[in-house]
Amino acid sequence: MSLETFQKVVDQLGPYLDQLHLYNRGEPLLNPHIMEMIRYASRYGAEIRLNSNLNLSLSESQAEELVTSGLDHLIASIDGATQERYEVYRVGGNLERALCNLEMVRK
């Protein structure tokens, strides 16, 4: 979804929003405007949730921006305790990268 479309939808629904879930299918952190979207929606006071597999190249500055964006809940889908099990659910995924990203966000 484009930032412009998102802003129009949020402006219409914002006064009535209790929660905003920024996930369903796909990885929300791939949207180049996701941080702006979170900041924009947080102006309405709704609880904002995001679900991510955190299996992408996340920089320390991006992790910090995620934490300070106005996001209330981050759900990290870490779907296995070993690389072998993780790959069953995240084909081509890298457990170590996901865990490192989660640690960066935690810090």
Short mmCIF file of C-alpha atoms in Angstrom, two decimals:
data_model
loop_
_atom_site.label_atom_id
_atom_site.label_comp_id
_atom_site.label_asym_id
_atom_site.label_seq_id
_atom_site.Cartn_x
_atom_site.Cartn_y
_atom_site.Cartn_z
CA MET A 1 0.00 0.00 0.00
CA SER A 2 1.30 3.43 -0.82
CA LEU A 3 1.86 5.97 1.93
CA GLU A 4 -0.73 8.27 0.39
CA THR A 5 -3.43 5.58 0.34
CA PHE A 6 -2.56 4.56 3.90
CA GLN A 7 -2.87 8.15 5.11
CA LYS A 8 -6.28 8.55 3.46
CA VAL A 9 -7.58 5.36 5.07
CA VAL A 10 -6.16 6.24 8.49
CA ASP A 11 -7.57 9.77 8.30
CA GLN A 12 -11.03 8.32 7.69
CA LEU A 13 -10.82 5.60 10.33
CA GLY A 14 -8.44 7.22 12.81
CA PRO A 15 -11.00 8.72 15.17
CA TYR A 16 -12.62 5.27 15.53
CA LEU A 17 -9.51 3.10 15.70
CA ASP A 18 -8.79 1.11 18.83
CA GLN A 19 -6.11 -1.12 17.31
CA LEU A 20 -4.24 -1.16 14.03
CA HIS A 21 -2.64 -4.42 12.92
CA LEU A 22 -0.02 -3.88 10.25
CA TYR A 23 0.25 -7.44 9.02
CA ASN A 24 -1.61 -10.29 7.41
CA ARG A 25 0.19 -11.74 4.44
CA GLY A 26 3.67 -10.69 3.55
CA GLU A 27 6.42 -8.95 5.46
CA PRO A 28 5.41 -5.42 6.55
CA LEU A 29 9.02 -4.29 7.01
CA LEU A 30 9.51 -4.64 3.24
CA ASN A 31 7.26 -1.63 2.72
CA PRO A 32 9.67 1.30 2.28
CA HIS A 33 7.21 3.60 4.09
CA ILE A 34 6.32 1.39 7.06
CA MET A 35 8.00 3.62 9.66
CA GLU A 36 6.22 6.69 8.30
CA MET A 37 2.95 4.75 8.35
CA ILE A 38 3.42 3.77 11.98
CA ARG A 39 4.29 7.34 12.99
CA TYR A 40 1.32 8.70 11.04
CA ALA A 41 -1.19 6.25 12.53
CA SER A 42 0.13 6.69 16.07
CA ARG A 43 -1.17 10.28 16.03
CA TYR A 44 -4.67 8.85 16.50
CA GLY A 45 -3.78 7.02 19.70
CA ALA A 46 -4.67 3.53 18.47
CA GLU A 47 -2.64 0.57 19.65
CA ILE A 48 -0.36 -0.35 16.75
CA ARG A 49 0.82 -3.92 16.20
CA LEU A 50 3.24 -5.29 13.65
CA ASN A 51 4.13 -8.92 12.97
CA SER A 52 7.48 -9.61 11.31
CA ASN A 53 9.69 -12.62 10.72
CA LEU A 54 12.67 -10.22 11.15
CA ASN A 55 14.47 -12.16 8.44
CA LEU A 56 15.82 -9.23 6.48
CA SER A 57 18.84 -7.00 6.63
CA LEU A 58 17.95 -4.64 9.45
CA SER A 59 20.40 -1.92 10.44
CA GLU A 60 20.80 -0.61 13.97
CA SER A 61 19.24 2.70 12.91
CA GLN A 62 16.23 0.89 11.42
CA ALA A 63 15.83 -1.14 14.62
CA GLU A 64 15.95 2.06 16.66
CA GLU A 65 13.46 3.75 14.35
CA LEU A 66 11.10 0.80 14.74
CA VAL A 67 11.24 1.14 18.52
CA THR A 68 10.73 4.91 18.49
CA SER A 69 8.12 5.00 15.70
CA GLY A 70 5.06 4.75 17.93
CA LEU A 71 4.73 0.98 17.54
CA ASP A 72 3.11 -0.60 20.62
CA HIS A 73 3.60 -4.31 19.93
CA LEU A 74 6.10 -6.17 17.79
CA ILE A 75 5.32 -9.81 17.21
CA ALA A 76 8.46 -11.66 16.08
CA SER A 77 7.71 -14.86 14.21
CA ILE A 78 10.72 -16.99 15.10
CA ASP A 79 9.42 -20.35 13.92
CA GLY A 80 12.07 -22.79 15.11
CA ALA A 81 14.85 -23.19 17.66
CA THR A 82 17.37 -24.62 15.21
CA GLN A 83 18.21 -23.63 11.64
CA GLU A 84 16.92 -26.99 10.43
CA ARG A 85 13.48 -26.54 12.03
CA TYR A 86 13.36 -22.84 11.17
CA GLU A 87 13.80 -23.63 7.46
CA VAL A 88 10.74 -25.88 7.55
CA TYR A 89 8.60 -22.78 8.11
CA ARG A 90 10.82 -20.05 6.64
CA VAL A 91 12.16 -21.56 3.42
CA GLY A 92 15.49 -19.87 2.70
CA GLY A 93 15.33 -18.09 6.05
CA ASN A 94 18.24 -17.55 8.38
CA LEU A 95 17.54 -18.11 12.07
CA GLU A 96 20.73 -16.36 13.17
CA ARG A 97 19.81 -13.21 11.23
CA ALA A 98 16.30 -13.18 12.72
CA LEU A 99 17.67 -13.60 16.25
CA CYS A 100 20.31 -10.90 15.72
CA ASN A 101 17.62 -8.51 14.47
CA LEU A 102 15.44 -9.31 17.47
CA GLU A 103 18.37 -8.61 19.79
CA MET A 104 19.02 -5.29 18.03
CA VAL A 105 15.41 -4.27 18.57
CA ARG A 106 15.55 -5.37 22.20
CA LYS A 107 18.63 -3.23 22.84
#
